Amino acid sequence: MSMTLDRPLALCGAGQGGRAVLRTTLTSPYGRKVRMAAQVLGLWDRIEMVPADTRDPSDDLRLQNPLGKMPCLMTDGETLYDSRVILEFLDTLAEGRGLFPREGRERFHCLTRACLADGVTDAALLMVYEGRFRGAEKISDEWLAHQRGKVERGLSALAALPPDPTRTDAAGVSLACALGYLDWRAPVSWRDRWPELVDWLHRFAAAEPAFNATEAPR
């Protein structure tokens, strides 16, 4: 990865028509964060999505991101990861209102809520992977309970103080993607226990077209 620090980055690259290249899948909740953010910010037409396979050792993803994780954005000779960094980058390019408050207490409140929602997704993914990559006899109920506790505490905190569903910011994008992933993979049944978040997601989806536009294929 080259490091050219004396000029600002641009959203361009080796994709079709000189577009930047986003390595992800349509089912990745973190990739969905980036796709949703790019649509919200009016930047999606400058990005080409190229599918990635994190389990394939021949996939160039491992060269683009040494961790072999997605999403990964290749733009203007640089490679950016993970989703939080990519959202910050896209936000710097947006004209008008962005996803992050620019300064002060409001900015750090948004960053913290976004990180909390990402943590819910992290724990949910680990629960799914426990069942996917281990034989039934090796699944750890203790590990699953540990991750479930993270999801439940995170959702309780977010339900108590959710982002504004009518004004899309990074926290809202992250929470919407976390809830969308919980609906899709269902490692935790959340809708009956947190009706406040059910209402929040309904209002967010009604106000933000990018949520339904980026839904994972069933």
Coordinates of C-alpha atoms in Angstrom, one line a residue:
M1 CA 0.0 0.0 0.0
S2 CA 1.5 3.3 -1.1
M3 CA 1.4 6.3 1.2
T4 CA 1.2 9.6 -0.6
L5 CA 0.4 12.0 2.2
D6 CA 1.1 15.4 0.5
R7 CA -2.2 15.6 -1.4
P8 CA -5.8 14.9 -0.6
L9 CA -7.5 11.7 -1.6
A10 CA -10.0 11.5 -4.3
L11 CA -12.8 9.0 -5.0
C12 CA -11.4 7.4 -8.1
G13 CA -9.5 4.3 -9.1
A14 CA -9.2 1.2 -11.3
G15 CA -12.9 0.5 -11.5
Q16 CA -15.0 0.9 -14.7
G17 CA -15.0 4.5 -15.8
G18 CA -12.2 5.4 -13.3
R19 CA -14.4 4.6 -10.3
A20 CA -13.1 3.6 -6.9
V21 CA -13.3 -0.1 -6.1
L22 CA -15.1 -1.4 -3.0
R23 CA -14.3 -5.0 -2.1
T24 CA -17.3 -6.5 -0.2
T25 CA -20.4 -8.6 -0.6
L26 CA -24.1 -7.8 -0.6
T27 CA -24.5 -9.8 2.6
S28 CA -21.8 -8.1 4.7
P29 CA -23.3 -5.8 7.3
Y30 CA -20.2 -3.7 7.3
G31 CA -20.2 -3.6 3.5
R32 CA -23.8 -2.5 3.7
K33 CA -22.8 0.4 6.0
V34 CA -20.4 1.7 3.3
R35 CA -22.9 1.1 0.5
M36 CA -25.7 2.9 2.4
A37 CA -23.4 5.8 3.4
A38 CA -22.2 6.3 -0.2
Q39 CA -25.9 6.4 -1.4
V40 CA -26.8 8.8 1.4
L41 CA -23.9 11.1 0.5
G42 CA -24.6 10.9 -3.2
L43 CA -21.3 9.2 -4.0
W44 CA -22.4 5.7 -4.9
D45 CA -22.1 6.3 -8.7
R46 CA -18.4 6.9 -8.2
I47 CA -17.8 3.4 -6.7
E48 CA -17.7 0.0 -8.3
M49 CA -18.4 -3.0 -6.0
V50 CA -16.2 -6.0 -6.6
P51 CA -17.2 -9.1 -4.7
A52 CA -14.8 -10.5 -2.1
D53 CA -14.3 -13.9 -0.6
T54 CA -12.6 -13.8 2.8
R55 CA -12.1 -17.5 2.9
D56 CA -10.4 -17.9 -0.5
P57 CA -6.6 -17.6 -0.1
S58 CA -6.3 -16.7 -3.8
D59 CA -8.6 -13.7 -3.4
D60 CA -6.6 -10.4 -3.8
L61 CA -8.4 -9.1 -0.7
R62 CA -5.6 -10.5 1.4
L63 CA -3.1 -8.3 -0.5
Q64 CA -5.4 -5.3 -0.4
N65 CA -6.1 -5.6 3.4
P66 CA -3.5 -7.8 5.2
L67 CA -6.3 -8.8 7.6
G68 CA -8.3 -10.3 4.8
K69 CA -11.4 -8.5 5.9
M70 CA -14.0 -6.5 4.1
P71 CA -15.1 -3.9 3.3
C72 CA -12.0 -2.5 1.7
L73 CA -12.0 0.6 -0.5
M74 CA -9.3 1.2 -3.1
T75 CA -9.2 4.8 -4.2
D76 CA -6.7 7.1 -5.8
G77 CA -3.8 4.7 -5.2
E78 CA -4.6 4.1 -1.5
T79 CA -6.5 1.3 0.3
L80 CA -8.8 2.2 3.1
Y81 CA -10.3 -0.1 5.7
D82 CA -12.4 -0.8 7.9
S83 CA -16.0 0.5 7.5
R84 CA -15.5 3.2 10.1
V85 CA -12.5 4.6 8.3
I86 CA -14.3 4.4 4.9
L87 CA -17.3 6.3 6.3
E88 CA -15.1 9.0 7.6
F89 CA -13.4 9.3 4.2
L90 CA -16.6 9.4 2.3
D91 CA -17.9 12.0 4.7
T92 CA -15.0 14.3 3.9
L93 CA -16.0 14.3 0.2
A94 CA -19.7 15.0 0.7
E95 CA -21.1 18.3 -0.1
G96 CA -23.5 19.7 2.5
R97 CA -24.6 17.7 5.5
G98 CA -22.5 14.7 6.3
L99 CA -22.7 11.6 8.5
F100 CA -20.6 13.0 11.3
P101 CA -21.1 16.2 13.3
R102 CA -17.9 18.3 12.8
E103 CA -16.9 19.0 16.3
G104 CA -17.7 19.1 20.0
R105 CA -19.8 16.8 22.2
E106 CA -22.3 16.0 19.4
R107 CA -19.5 14.5 17.3
F108 CA -18.2 12.2 20.0
H109 CA -21.7 11.2 21.0
C110 CA -22.4 10.1 17.4
L111 CA -19.0 8.2 17.2
T112 CA -19.7 6.4 20.4
R113 CA -23.2 5.3 19.4
A114 CA -21.9 4.2 16.0
C115 CA -19.2 2.1 17.7
L116 CA -21.8 0.6 20.1
A117 CA -23.9 -0.5 17.1
D118 CA -20.9 -1.9 15.4
G119 CA -20.1 -3.9 18.6
V120 CA -23.6 -5.4 18.4
T121 CA -22.9 -6.5 14.9
D122 CA -19.5 -7.9 15.9
A123 CA -21.0 -10.0 18.6
A124 CA -23.8 -11.2 16.4
L125 CA -21.3 -12.2 13.7
L126 CA -19.3 -14.2 16.2
M127 CA -22.5 -16.0 17.2
V128 CA -23.2 -16.9 13.6
Y129 CA -19.6 -18.0 13.0
E130 CA -19.6 -20.2 16.0
G131 CA -22.3 -22.3 14.5
R132 CA -21.0 -22.1 10.9
F133 CA -17.4 -23.0 11.4
R134 CA -17.5 -25.4 14.3
G135 CA -19.0 -28.9 14.4
A136 CA -22.0 -29.2 16.6
E137 CA -20.0 -31.0 19.3
K138 CA -17.5 -28.1 19.5
I139 CA -20.0 -25.3 19.8
S140 CA -19.4 -23.4 23.1
D141 CA -22.6 -22.5 24.9
E142 CA -20.5 -20.3 27.2
W143 CA -19.1 -18.4 24.3
L144 CA -22.5 -17.9 22.7
A145 CA -23.9 -16.6 26.0
H146 CA -21.0 -14.2 26.3
Q147 CA -21.7 -12.8 22.8
R148 CA -25.4 -12.7 23.4
G149 CA -24.9 -10.6 26.5
K150 CA -23.0 -8.1 24.4
V151 CA -25.9 -7.9 21.9
E152 CA -28.5 -7.6 24.5
R153 CA -26.7 -4.9 26.6
G154 CA -25.9 -3.0 23.4
L155 CA -29.5 -3.1 22.2
S156 CA -30.8 -2.0 25.6
A157 CA -28.4 1.0 25.6
L158 CA -29.3 2.0 22.0
A159 CA -33.1 1.6 22.7
A160 CA -32.7 4.0 25.6
L161 CA -31.0 6.6 23.5
P162 CA -31.4 5.9 19.8
P163 CA -30.2 8.2 17.0
D164 CA -32.7 10.5 15.3
P165 CA -34.4 8.2 12.7
T166 CA -35.3 11.2 10.5
R167 CA -31.8 12.5 10.2
T168 CA -29.3 9.9 8.8
D169 CA -25.9 10.0 10.5
A170 CA -23.2 7.4 11.1
A171 CA -24.8 6.2 14.3
G172 CA -28.1 5.6 12.5
V173 CA -26.5 3.8 9.6
S174 CA -24.6 1.6 11.9
L175 CA -27.7 0.8 14.0
A176 CA -29.8 0.1 11.0
C177 CA -27.2 -2.3 9.6
A178 CA -26.9 -4.1 12.9
L179 CA -30.7 -4.6 13.2
G180 CA -30.9 -5.6 9.6
Y181 CA -28.2 -8.3 10.2
L182 CA -30.1 -9.5 13.3
D183 CA -33.2 -9.8 11.2
W184 CA -31.4 -11.7 8.5
R185 CA -29.3 -14.2 10.4
A186 CA -31.4 -14.2 13.6
P187 CA -28.7 -15.1 16.2
V188 CA -30.8 -13.2 18.7
S189 CA -34.6 -12.6 18.7
W190 CA -34.8 -8.9 19.3
R191 CA -38.1 -7.6 18.0
D192 CA -40.3 -8.6 20.9
R193 CA -37.9 -7.5 23.6
W194 CA -37.0 -4.0 22.1
P195 CA -40.2 -2.6 20.5
E196 CA -38.6 0.8 20.7
L197 CA -36.0 -0.3 18.2
V198 CA -38.6 -1.9 16.0
D199 CA -40.3 1.5 15.8
W200 CA -37.0 3.2 15.3
L201 CA -36.1 0.9 12.3
H202 CA -39.5 1.4 10.8
R203 CA -39.2 5.2 11.0
F204 CA -35.5 5.1 9.8
A205 CA -36.4 2.9 6.7
A206 CA -39.3 5.3 5.9
A207 CA -37.1 8.3 6.0
E208 CA -33.9 6.9 4.4
P209 CA -34.4 5.1 1.0
A210 CA -30.8 3.8 1.1
F211 CA -31.8 1.3 3.8
N212 CA -34.1 -0.8 1.7
A213 CA -32.0 -0.2 -1.4
T214 CA -29.0 -2.0 0.3
E215 CA -30.9 -4.9 1.8
A216 CA -29.1 -8.2 1.6
P217 CA -30.6 -10.7 -0.9
R218 CA -32.7 -13.4 0.7

